[in-house]
Amino acid sequence: MAEYQSQYPELGFYVKGRHCKFSGGRYVTDDPAEIEVLNSIIDAVRVDEPKENESKSEEPVKATKKPVRKTSAK
């Protein structure tokens, strides 16, 4: 599910000849064609993260060893 916001409450756009528009500055869709068009609109900002990017960014963080402090030899 992709969610977009716009500063314009009823921003309209066309997808394959069909008119779509935001309602209250918000638009939610699952349609890949609509997502492609919305990604190209400057006034539409995606407010959720795409699932493909989430799976890549959720890689486990490897534990690292703390560096061993050496005493200074005087």
Coordinates of C-alpha atoms in Angstrom, one line a residue:
M1 CA 0.0 0.0 0.0
A2 CA 1.5 3.3 -1.1
E3 CA 0.4 6.5 0.6
Y4 CA 1.0 10.0 -0.7
Q5 CA 0.4 13.5 0.6
S6 CA 0.1 16.8 -1.2
Q7 CA -0.3 20.4 -0.1
Y8 CA -3.2 20.7 -2.5
P9 CA -6.3 19.0 -1.0
E10 CA -7.7 17.9 -4.4
L11 CA -4.6 17.5 -6.6
G12 CA -5.6 15.6 -9.8
F13 CA -3.6 13.5 -12.2
Y14 CA -4.2 11.0 -15.1
V15 CA -3.3 7.4 -15.2
K16 CA -3.9 5.6 -18.6
G17 CA -6.6 8.2 -19.5
R18 CA -8.4 7.9 -16.2
H19 CA -8.6 10.9 -13.9
C20 CA -7.6 10.4 -10.2
K21 CA -7.4 12.9 -7.5
F22 CA -6.3 13.4 -3.9
S23 CA -8.9 13.7 -1.2
G24 CA -8.0 16.0 1.7
G25 CA -4.4 16.1 0.5
R26 CA -4.1 12.3 0.8
Y27 CA -4.0 9.5 -1.8
V28 CA -3.6 5.7 -1.1
T29 CA -3.2 3.1 -3.8
D30 CA -1.8 -0.4 -4.6
D31 CA -1.9 0.1 -8.4
P32 CA 1.7 0.0 -9.8
A33 CA 0.6 2.3 -12.7
E34 CA -0.7 5.0 -10.3
I35 CA 2.4 4.6 -8.1
E36 CA 4.7 5.2 -11.1
V37 CA 2.7 8.4 -12.0
L38 CA 2.6 9.6 -8.4
N39 CA 6.4 9.2 -8.1
S40 CA 6.9 11.6 -11.0
I41 CA 4.6 14.3 -9.6
I42 CA 6.6 17.0 -7.8
D43 CA 3.7 18.0 -5.6
A44 CA 3.0 14.5 -4.4
V45 CA 5.2 13.2 -1.5
R46 CA 5.3 9.5 -0.5
V47 CA 4.8 9.3 3.2
D48 CA 5.3 5.5 3.6
E49 CA 8.4 3.5 2.7
P50 CA 8.3 1.0 -0.2
K51 CA 8.4 -2.6 1.0
E52 CA 11.4 -3.4 -1.2
N53 CA 13.5 -0.8 0.5
E54 CA 12.4 -1.8 4.0
S55 CA 13.6 -5.4 3.5
K56 CA 17.0 -4.2 2.4
S57 CA 17.3 -1.6 5.2
E58 CA 16.4 -4.1 7.9
E59 CA 19.6 -6.1 7.7
P60 CA 20.8 -7.3 11.1
V61 CA 23.5 -5.2 12.6
K62 CA 26.6 -7.1 13.4
A63 CA 28.1 -6.8 16.9
T64 CA 31.5 -5.3 16.9
K65 CA 34.2 -5.7 19.5
K66 CA 35.2 -2.6 21.5
P67 CA 38.8 -1.6 20.9
V68 CA 41.1 -2.7 23.6
R69 CA 42.7 0.3 25.4
K70 CA 46.4 0.0 25.9
T71 CA 48.1 1.7 28.7
S72 CA 50.8 4.2 27.8
A73 CA 54.3 3.1 28.5
K74 CA 56.3 5.9 30.1

